[in-house]
CSV table of C-alpha atoms and ligand atoms in Angstrom, one decimal:
chain,number,residue,atom,x,y,z
A,1,MET,CA,222.6,142.9,4.1
A,2,ILE,CA,222.3,140.0,6.3
A,3,GLU,CA,220.7,141.7,9.9
A,4,ASN,CA,223.1,139.8,12.4
A,5,THR,CA,226.1,139.7,10.1
A,6,ARG,CA,229.2,138.7,12.2
A,7,LEU,CA,231.4,138.9,9.2
A,8,ASP,CA,233.1,142.2,10.8
A,9,ARG,CA,233.5,140.3,14.0
A,10,VAL,CA,236.1,137.7,11.6
A,11,LEU,CA,236.9,140.8,10.1
A,12,ALA,CA,238.1,142.2,13.5
A,13,THR,CA,239.6,138.9,15.1
A,14,GLY,CA,240.9,137.6,11.8
A,15,ARG,CA,239.2,134.0,13.4
A,16,PRO,CA,237.3,131.6,11.0
A,17,GLU,CA,233.7,130.6,12.2
A,18,VAL,CA,233.0,127.6,10.4
A,19,GLY,CA,229.7,125.6,10.9
A,20,GLU,CA,227.9,128.0,13.4
A,21,ILE,CA,224.3,128.5,13.5
A,22,GLN,CA,222.9,132.0,12.3
A,23,ARG,CA,219.3,133.3,12.4
A,24,MET,CA,218.6,134.8,8.5
A,25,ARG,CA,215.5,136.0,7.7
A,26,GLY,CA,213.3,134.3,9.8
A,27,ALA,CA,214.8,130.6,9.6
A,28,GLU,CA,218.1,129.0,10.6
A,29,ARG,CA,221.5,128.4,8.7
A,30,VAL,CA,224.5,126.8,9.3
A,31,VAL,CA,227.2,129.0,7.8
A,32,SER,CA,231.0,128.8,7.6
A,33,ARG,CA,232.6,132.8,8.2
A,34,ILE,CA,236.3,132.7,7.0
A,35,PRO,CA,239.0,135.6,6.9
A,36,ILE,CA,240.9,136.5,3.3
A,37,THR,CA,244.5,137.2,4.3
A,38,ARG,CA,247.2,138.3,2.5
A,39,ASP,CA,250.5,139.3,3.7
A,40,GLY,CA,249.6,138.3,7.2
A,41,ARG,CA,247.0,141.0,7.5
A,42,VAL,CA,243.4,140.3,7.1
A,43,VAL,CA,242.1,142.0,4.3
A,44,GLY,CA,238.5,141.0,3.6
A,45,ALA,CA,236.2,138.1,5.1
A,46,ILE,CA,233.2,135.4,3.2
A,47,GLY,CA,230.6,133.8,4.6
A,48,ARG,CA,228.9,130.9,3.4
A,49,VAL,CA,225.7,129.0,3.8
A,50,MET,CA,226.5,125.5,4.4
A,51,PHE,CA,223.6,124.0,5.0
A,52,LYS,CA,219.7,125.0,5.2
A,53,GLY,CA,219.5,124.6,8.2
A,54,PRO,CA,220.6,122.7,11.8
A,55,GLN,CA,218.0,119.8,10.7
A,56,GLN,CA,220.1,119.3,7.3
A,57,VAL,CA,223.4,118.4,9.3
A,58,GLU,CA,221.7,116.1,11.9
A,59,ALA,CA,219.9,114.3,8.7
A,60,LEU,CA,223.8,114.5,6.8
A,61,ALA,CA,224.7,113.1,10.1
A,62,ARG,CA,222.6,110.3,10.6
A,63,HIS,CA,223.1,109.4,6.9
A,64,VAL,CA,226.6,109.0,7.2
A,65,ASN,CA,225.9,107.1,10.7
A,66,ALA,CA,223.9,104.5,8.9
A,67,LEU,CA,226.7,104.3,6.1
A,68,GLN,CA,229.3,103.4,8.8
A,69,ARG,CA,227.4,100.7,10.3
A,70,GLU,CA,226.7,99.5,6.9
A,71,VAL,CA,230.4,99.1,5.8
A,72,ASP,CA,231.2,97.6,9.6
A,73,PHE,CA,228.5,95.0,8.6
A,74,TYR,CA,230.4,94.4,5.4
A,75,ARG,CA,233.5,94.7,6.5
A,76,ARG,CA,232.8,91.6,9.7
A,77,LYS,CA,231.0,89.8,6.6
A,78,ALA,CA,233.8,89.7,4.9
A,79,ALA,CA,236.2,89.1,7.5
A,80,ALA,CA,233.9,86.1,8.2
A,81,LEU,CA,233.9,85.0,4.6
A,82,ARG,CA,237.8,85.2,4.2
A,83,GLY,CA,238.2,83.7,8.0
A,84,ASP,CA,239.7,80.2,8.7
A,85,ALA,CA,238.1,77.1,8.0
A,86,VAL,CA,236.9,76.2,11.7
A,87,GLY,CA,234.5,79.8,11.8
A,88,SER,CA,233.4,79.0,8.1
A,89,LEU,CA,231.4,75.9,9.7
A,90,ASP,CA,230.0,78.1,12.9
A,91,ASP,CA,228.2,80.1,10.2
A,92,ILE,CA,225.6,77.1,9.5
A,93,VAL,CA,223.7,77.4,12.9
A,94,GLY,CA,222.0,74.7,14.2
A,95,GLU,CA,221.8,72.4,17.2
A,96,SER,CA,219.5,69.7,15.3
A,97,ALA,CA,220.6,66.0,14.2
A,98,ALA,CA,219.9,67.1,10.8
A,99,ILE,CA,222.5,69.9,11.1
A,100,ARG,CA,224.8,68.2,13.4
A,101,ARG,CA,224.7,65.8,10.2
A,102,LEU,CA,225.4,68.1,7.5
A,103,LYS,CA,228.2,69.8,9.2
A,104,ARG,CA,229.9,66.3,9.4
A,105,ASP,CA,229.7,65.3,6.2
A,106,ILE,CA,230.9,69.1,5.1
A,107,ALA,CA,233.7,68.5,7.3
A,108,LYS,CA,234.2,64.9,5.3
A,109,VAL,CA,234.1,66.4,1.6
A,110,ALA,CA,235.7,69.4,1.8
A,111,PRO,CA,239.1,68.0,2.0
A,112,LEU,CA,238.4,65.7,-1.0
A,113,ASP,CA,239.1,67.6,-4.5
A,114,VAL,CA,235.8,65.2,-5.6
A,115,PRO,CA,232.7,67.8,-7.2
A,116,VAL,CA,230.0,68.2,-5.1
A,117,LEU,CA,226.3,69.0,-5.4
A,118,ILE,CA,224.8,70.5,-2.5
A,119,HIS,CA,220.2,70.3,-3.1
A,120,GLY,CA,218.2,71.8,-0.7
A,121,GLU,CA,214.7,73.9,-0.7
A,122,SER,CA,215.1,77.9,-1.5
A,123,GLY,CA,216.9,79.9,1.4
A,124,THR,CA,218.0,76.5,3.6
A,125,GLY,CA,221.9,78.1,3.2
A,126,LYS,CA,222.8,76.5,-0.2
A,127,GLU,CA,225.5,78.4,0.0
A,128,LEU,CA,226.7,78.7,3.4
A,129,VAL,CA,227.1,74.8,2.8
A,130,ALA,CA,229.5,75.8,-0.5
A,131,ARG,CA,231.7,78.7,1.6
A,132,ALA,CA,232.3,76.1,4.3
A,133,LEU,CA,233.0,73.3,1.8
A,134,HIS,CA,235.4,75.4,0.2
A,135,ALA,CA,236.7,77.1,3.3
A,136,LEU,CA,237.5,73.3,4.8
A,137,SER,CA,239.4,72.6,1.2
A,138,PRO,CA,243.2,72.4,0.7
A,139,ARG,CA,242.2,75.3,-2.1
A,140,ARG,CA,240.4,78.0,0.5
A,141,ALA,CA,244.0,80.6,0.1
A,142,ALA,CA,242.5,81.1,-3.7
A,143,ALA,CA,239.2,82.3,-4.9
A,144,LEU,CA,235.6,80.6,-4.5
A,145,VAL,CA,233.9,81.9,-7.8
A,146,ALA,CA,229.9,82.2,-7.8
A,147,VAL,CA,228.2,82.1,-11.1
A,148,ASN,CA,224.4,82.4,-10.6
A,149,GLY,CA,222.5,80.0,-13.4
A,150,ALA,CA,219.5,81.9,-13.2
A,151,ALA,CA,220.6,85.0,-13.5
A,152,LEU,CA,223.2,84.3,-16.9
A,153,PRO,CA,221.7,85.8,-19.8
A,154,ALA,CA,222.2,83.6,-22.3
A,155,SER,CA,223.9,85.7,-24.9
A,156,LEU,CA,227.0,87.0,-22.4
A,157,VAL,CA,227.2,83.3,-21.0
A,158,GLU,CA,230.6,82.1,-22.9
A,159,SER,CA,232.3,85.5,-22.1
A,160,GLU,CA,231.2,85.1,-18.5
A,161,LEU,CA,231.9,81.6,-17.8
A,162,PHE,CA,235.2,81.1,-20.6
A,163,GLY,CA,236.4,84.9,-21.1
A,164,TYR,CA,237.4,86.1,-23.7
A,165,ALA,CA,240.9,87.1,-26.0
A,166,PRO,CA,242.2,90.1,-26.8
A,167,GLY,CA,239.8,92.1,-29.7
A,168,ALA,CA,237.6,89.2,-29.6
A,169,PHE,CA,234.3,91.5,-30.7
A,170,THR,CA,234.2,95.5,-30.8
A,171,GLY,CA,233.8,97.2,-27.6
A,172,ALA,CA,235.6,94.4,-26.0
A,173,ASP,CA,238.5,94.9,-23.2
A,174,ARG,CA,242.0,95.2,-25.4
A,175,LYS,CA,243.3,93.1,-23.1
A,176,GLY,CA,240.7,90.6,-22.9
A,177,ARG,CA,239.2,88.9,-19.7
A,178,LYS,CA,239.1,86.5,-17.3
A,179,GLY,CA,236.6,84.2,-17.5
A,180,ARG,CA,234.9,83.0,-14.1
A,181,PHE,CA,236.6,79.1,-14.7
A,182,GLU,CA,240.2,81.3,-15.0
A,183,GLN,CA,239.0,83.3,-12.2
A,184,ALA,CA,238.7,80.3,-9.8
A,185,ALA,CA,241.8,78.8,-10.3
A,186,GLY,CA,243.5,76.5,-7.6
A,187,GLY,CA,240.2,78.0,-6.1
A,188,THR,CA,236.6,76.9,-6.2
A,189,ILE,CA,234.0,77.5,-8.9
A,190,LEU,CA,230.5,77.5,-7.1
A,191,LEU,CA,227.9,77.0,-10.0
A,192,ASP,CA,224.7,78.1,-8.3
A,193,GLU,CA,220.9,77.3,-9.5
A,194,ILE,CA,223.0,75.1,-12.2
A,195,GLY,CA,219.4,73.8,-12.2
A,196,GLU,CA,218.1,76.8,-14.1
A,197,MET,CA,221.3,76.6,-16.9
A,198,PRO,CA,219.7,76.2,-20.4
A,199,PRO,CA,220.3,73.2,-22.5
A,200,GLU,CA,223.5,74.8,-24.5
A,201,THR,CA,225.2,76.0,-21.4
A,202,GLN,CA,225.0,73.0,-19.7
A,203,ALA,CA,226.4,70.9,-22.9
A,204,LYS,CA,229.0,73.7,-22.9
A,205,LEU,CA,229.5,73.4,-19.2
A,206,LEU,CA,230.4,69.5,-19.9
A,207,ARG,CA,233.0,70.2,-21.7
A,208,VAL,CA,234.9,72.1,-19.4
A,209,VAL,CA,234.2,69.9,-16.4
A,210,GLN,CA,235.5,66.5,-19.1
A,211,GLU,CA,238.4,68.1,-20.3
A,212,GLY,CA,238.9,71.0,-17.3
A,213,THR,CA,240.1,73.0,-20.4
A,214,VAL,CA,238.2,76.7,-21.4
A,215,GLU,CA,238.1,78.1,-25.0
A,216,ARG,CA,237.9,82.2,-24.6
A,217,VAL,CA,235.6,83.3,-26.7
A,218,GLY,CA,238.1,84.7,-30.3
A,219,GLY,CA,240.6,82.4,-28.4
A,220,GLU,CA,243.1,80.3,-30.6
A,221,ALA,CA,244.0,77.8,-27.8
A,222,PRO,CA,242.2,75.4,-24.9
A,223,LEU,CA,243.5,76.6,-21.8
A,224,PRO,CA,243.8,73.9,-19.0
A,225,VAL,CA,241.8,75.5,-16.0
A,226,ASP,CA,242.3,74.1,-12.3
A,227,PHE,CA,239.1,74.9,-9.9
A,228,ARG,CA,236.9,72.3,-8.1
A,229,LEU,CA,233.4,72.3,-9.0
A,230,VAL,CA,230.3,72.8,-5.9
A,231,SER,CA,227.2,73.0,-8.0
A,232,ALA,CA,224.1,73.8,-6.2
A,233,THR,CA,220.2,73.5,-6.7
A,234,HIS,CA,216.7,73.5,-5.5
A,235,CYS,CA,215.6,71.6,-8.5
A,236,ASP,CA,214.9,68.2,-8.8
A,237,LEU,CA,217.7,66.9,-11.4
A,238,LYS,CA,217.1,63.3,-11.5
A,239,ARG,CA,213.5,64.2,-12.4
A,240,MET,CA,214.7,67.1,-14.8
A,241,VAL,CA,216.8,64.2,-16.2
A,242,ALA,CA,214.0,61.6,-16.6
A,243,GLU,CA,211.8,65.0,-18.6
A,244,ARG,CA,215.3,65.0,-20.7
A,245,ARG,CA,215.5,68.9,-18.7
A,246,PHE,CA,218.8,68.2,-17.7
A,247,ARG,CA,221.5,66.7,-19.2
A,248,LEU,CA,222.4,63.3,-17.5
A,249,ASP,CA,226.5,63.4,-18.4
A,250,LEU,CA,226.8,66.6,-16.6
A,251,PHE,CA,224.5,65.2,-14.1
A,252,TYR,CA,226.9,62.5,-13.2
A,253,ARG,CA,229.7,64.8,-13.3
A,254,ILE,CA,228.8,67.2,-11.3
A,255,SER,CA,227.2,64.8,-8.5
A,256,PRO,CA,229.5,62.0,-7.8
A,257,VAL,CA,229.0,63.6,-3.9
A,258,VAL,CA,225.5,65.0,-2.7
A,259,ILE,CA,224.6,67.3,-0.1
A,260,GLU,CA,221.4,67.1,1.3
A,261,VAL,CA,220.5,70.5,3.4
A,262,PRO,CA,217.3,69.9,5.0
A,263,GLY,CA,214.9,72.5,5.2
A,264,LEU,CA,212.7,74.2,8.4
A,265,ALA,CA,210.4,71.8,8.5
A,266,GLU,CA,212.4,69.1,9.1
A,267,ARG,CA,214.6,71.2,11.8
A,268,ARG,CA,211.9,72.9,13.5
A,269,GLU,CA,214.2,72.7,17.2
A,270,ASP,CA,216.8,74.8,15.3
A,271,ILE,CA,214.0,77.7,14.8
A,272,PRO,CA,214.8,79.7,18.1
A,273,LEU,CA,218.5,79.3,17.5
A,274,LEU,CA,218.4,80.8,14.2
A,275,ALA,CA,215.5,83.8,15.1
A,276,ARG,CA,218.2,84.7,17.8
A,277,HIS,CA,221.3,84.5,15.8
A,278,PHE,CA,219.4,87.0,13.2
A,279,LEU,CA,218.3,89.2,15.9
A,280,HIS,CA,221.9,89.1,17.8
A,281,GLU,CA,223.1,89.9,14.0
A,282,LEU,CA,220.7,92.2,12.9
A,283,ALA,CA,220.1,94.4,16.2
A,284,GLN,CA,224.0,95.0,15.9
A,285,ARG,CA,224.1,95.8,12.2
A,286,HIS,CA,220.9,98.3,12.7
A,287,ARG,CA,222.6,99.7,16.1
A,288,ARG,CA,219.4,98.6,18.2
A,289,PRO,CA,219.5,96.8,21.8
A,290,GLU,CA,218.9,93.4,21.1
A,291,PRO,CA,215.3,92.5,21.9
A,292,GLU,CA,213.9,89.9,23.6
A,293,LEU,CA,212.1,86.8,22.3
A,294,ASP,CA,209.1,86.3,24.3
A,295,PRO,CA,207.8,82.6,24.6
A,296,ALA,CA,204.4,83.0,22.5
A,297,ALA,CA,206.6,84.7,19.6
A,298,GLU,CA,208.9,81.7,20.0
A,299,ALA,CA,205.9,78.8,20.1
A,300,LEU,CA,205.0,81.1,17.0
A,301,LEU,CA,207.9,81.0,14.6
A,302,ARG,CA,208.6,77.2,15.8
A,303,GLN,CA,205.1,76.1,14.6
A,304,ALA,CA,204.9,78.3,11.1
A,305,ASP,CA,205.4,77.6,7.8
A,306,TRP,CA,208.7,78.9,6.1
A,307,PRO,CA,208.3,78.2,2.6
A,308,GLY,CA,211.0,80.5,2.2
A,309,ASN,CA,213.1,78.7,5.2
A,310,VAL,CA,215.8,80.7,7.1
A,311,ARG,CA,216.0,83.7,4.1
A,312,GLU,CA,211.8,84.1,5.1
A,313,LEU,CA,212.7,83.2,8.9
A,314,ARG,CA,215.7,86.1,8.5
A,315,HIS,CA,213.3,88.4,7.0
A,316,ALA,CA,210.5,88.0,9.5
A,317,VAL,CA,212.8,88.7,12.6
A,318,GLU,CA,214.0,91.6,10.4
A,319,ARG,CA,211.1,93.5,10.2
A,320,ALA,CA,210.2,92.6,13.4
A,321,LEU,CA,213.3,93.9,15.0
A,322,ILE,CA,212.7,97.5,12.6
A,323,PHE,CA,209.1,97.9,14.0
A,324,ALA,CA,209.8,96.4,17.5
A,325,GLU,CA,208.6,99.1,20.3
A,326,GLY,CA,210.0,98.2,23.9
A,327,GLU,CA,211.8,95.3,24.6
A,328,ARG,CA,210.0,91.7,23.6
A,329,LEU,CA,208.8,90.6,21.1
A,330,THR,CA,206.1,89.0,21.4
A,331,PRO,CA,204.0,87.5,18.6
A,332,ALA,CA,202.3,90.7,17.5
A,333,ALA,CA,205.3,92.1,16.1
A,334,PHE,CA,205.3,89.3,13.4
A,335,PRO,CA,202.1,90.4,11.9
A,336,ASP,CA,202.6,88.3,8.5
A,337,VAL,CA,203.8,85.0,10.7
A,338,ALA,CA,200.4,85.2,12.3
A,339,ALA,CA,198.6,85.2,9.3
A,340,GLY,CA,200.1,82.0,8.2
A,341,PRO,CA,201.7,83.0,4.7
A,342,ALA,CA,201.7,79.5,3.6
A,343,ARG,CA,199.4,77.9,6.4
A,344,PRO,CA,195.7,76.3,5.0
A,345,ARG,CA,193.1,77.9,7.0
A,346,PRO,CA,190.6,75.7,7.5
A,347,ALA,CA,187.6,77.2,5.6
A,348,ALA,CA,189.8,77.7,2.2
A,349,GLU,CA,191.0,74.1,2.4
A,350,PRO,CA,188.9,71.8,0.1
A,351,GLN,CA,188.0,68.6,1.6
A,352,GLY,CA,190.0,65.9,1.8
A,353,ALA,CA,192.9,67.9,-0.4
A,354,ARG,CA,196.5,66.9,0.8
A,355,LEU,CA,198.3,68.5,2.9
A,356,ALA,CA,200.7,70.0,0.1
A,357,ASP,CA,198.6,70.9,-2.9
A,358,SER,CA,196.4,73.4,0.0
A,359,MET,CA,200.0,74.5,0.9
A,360,ALA,CA,200.3,75.4,-2.8
A,361,ALA,CA,197.3,76.8,-3.5
A,362,LEU,CA,197.7,78.9,-0.6
A,363,GLU,CA,200.9,80.2,-1.9
A,364,GLY,CA,199.8,80.5,-5.1
A,365,THR,CA,196.8,83.3,-3.7
A,366,LYS,CA,200.0,84.8,-1.2
A,367,ILE,CA,201.4,85.3,-4.4
A,368,ARG,CA,199.0,86.4,-6.7
A,369,GLU,CA,197.9,88.7,-3.8
A,370,ALA,CA,201.4,90.2,-3.4
A,371,MET,CA,202.2,90.7,-7.0
A,372,GLN,CA,198.9,93.0,-7.5
A,373,ARG,CA,200.1,94.9,-4.7
A,374,ASN,CA,203.2,95.6,-6.2
A,375,ARG,CA,202.0,96.4,-9.2
A,376,GLY,CA,204.1,93.1,-10.8
A,377,ASN,CA,207.5,94.5,-9.2
A,378,LYS,CA,209.1,91.1,-8.6
A,379,LYS,CA,211.8,92.2,-6.6
A,380,ARG,CA,209.9,93.5,-4.1
A,381,VAL,CA,207.4,91.1,-3.9
A,382,ALA,CA,210.1,88.7,-3.5
A,383,ALA,CA,211.4,90.8,-0.4
A,384,GLU,CA,208.6,91.3,1.0
A,385,LEU,CA,207.4,87.3,0.6
A,386,GLY,CA,210.7,86.8,2.2
A,387,ILE,CA,211.6,84.1,-0.9
A,388,SER,CA,213.9,84.5,-3.7
A,389,ARG,CA,213.9,85.4,-6.8
A,390,THR,CA,214.6,82.3,-8.6
A,391,TYR,CA,211.1,80.5,-6.6
A,392,LEU,CA,209.4,83.3,-7.6
A,393,TYR,CA,209.2,83.3,-11.3
A,394,LYS,CA,209.3,79.4,-10.9
A,395,ARG,CA,206.0,79.3,-8.9
A,396,LEU,CA,205.1,82.0,-11.1
A,397,ALA,CA,205.6,79.6,-13.9
A,398,GLU,CA,203.3,77.2,-12.6
A,399,ILE,CA,200.7,79.3,-11.5
A,400,ASP,CA,200.4,81.1,-14.7
A,401,ALA,CA,200.4,77.0,-16.7
B,501,LIG,N1,222.1,77.1,9.0
B,501,LIG,C1,221.9,79.0,8.9
B,501,LIG,N2,222.2,80.0,10.0
B,501,LIG,C2,222.9,81.0,10.1
B,501,LIG,N3,222.5,81.6,8.8
B,501,LIG,C3,221.7,80.9,7.5
B,501,LIG,C4,221.3,79.7,7.7
B,501,LIG,N4,220.9,78.7,6.4
B,501,LIG,C5,220.6,80.2,6.1
B,501,LIG,N5,221.1,81.0,6.4
B,501,LIG,C6,220.6,82.4,5.5
B,501,LIG,O1,219.7,82.6,5.3
B,501,LIG,C7,219.9,83.5,3.8
B,501,LIG,C8,219.5,82.5,3.1
B,501,LIG,O2,220.5,81.2,2.5
B,501,LIG,P1,221.3,80.7,1.2
B,501,LIG,O3,221.6,82.0,0.2
B,501,LIG,O4,222.4,80.5,1.9
B,501,LIG,O5,220.5,80.0,0.5
B,501,LIG,P2,220.5,79.3,-0.6
B,501,LIG,O6,220.0,77.9,0.1
B,501,LIG,O7,221.6,79.1,-1.6
B,501,LIG,O8,219.2,80.2,-1.6
B,501,LIG,P3,218.4,80.2,-3.0
B,501,LIG,O9,219.0,78.3,-3.5
B,501,LIG,O10,217.5,80.8,-3.0
B,501,LIG,O11,219.8,80.5,-3.5
B,501,LIG,C9,221.8,83.5,4.0
B,501,LIG,O12,221.5,85.3,4.4
B,501,LIG,C10,222.2,82.9,4.9
B,501,LIG,O13,223.4,83.1,5.4
């Protein structure tokens, strides 16, 4: 028997009591008491503990709030991606001459149906450029379908890109499935990280690009497909062609127009603008008051090295915002940046070394340290360093070599 039960009250009044706090054996519980009626008469009452305490309700409410914020954020993002063409170009933040030139180039090339190759270091915004190209093209009402060359397992390449016919293999969908090229019908296909595609995939892509048809796995006739081809890479494809790691014929097909996306080091004047843009966006997303960036912090961000470019800057700002105390972000809010993720420390720099070599060496050390700290978990290492996983794999391969 619960010492202070109110079930007798519910029996007497016939009124339910939902979500009330009750002390039971020294602990607070959230309970509900519901009357049981038959033919309009109260014949009993049932009490249930809903939560083990108000803290549990609060935690749940906090969780629901956080999820709601995430949903709002992704809704806005989705709306922005679907949004009109102008909005898309506006998503590329920056006032530097390099960014203004980039936007001009995008606006010029977007309406034409030529293939475009977007080249730039990791994290420079190549995907944003691809989205803007699509949004400013006559194909904007159809889909933009992205395929990541680094993430496609060799065994799945064909069915993923070209789809499969009904009953093509055991376990396959009985109706068959469209591949990415068919999904992009009337729209744009983005072949991201195209430099990472293995030779067999390159050969298959070449056929699609040359002939404008795909053959579903297990299918009989080639199907015509209508897409605008946009490719993106951080690799030097010309060098890869010279080293026979990338097909020359495919290179020609994908790159009638090349758009170069500048790295952050070439447009430092955009750094404060980008930092404030992310502060604003992330403060909204995390429902935090938007702190100010103090001049010393701004100077720090401006002069820091950003091997992971805009993505890395965004991570640094997000970390600062989350751990911020007070209304101003000082350099102390950016401890990792202060440590200089890729800046050569004078003591560590060998005499006469080229700057690029010593930066690469320092970056290697940072990666090795982070790998140790995270026990080899590459996902976490990439997140911690603010670099893409592809870039991490590449650097690890070089470090191991
Ligand atoms: N000019 C910019 N303005 C606003 N946000 C940007 C800009 N450039 C990049 N970003 C943001 O930085 C992050 C990385 O950009 P994105 O994924 O487009 O880079 P990427 O060049 O495709 O990188 P990777 O080669 O590693 O795939 C994204 O969150 C993107 O929104």
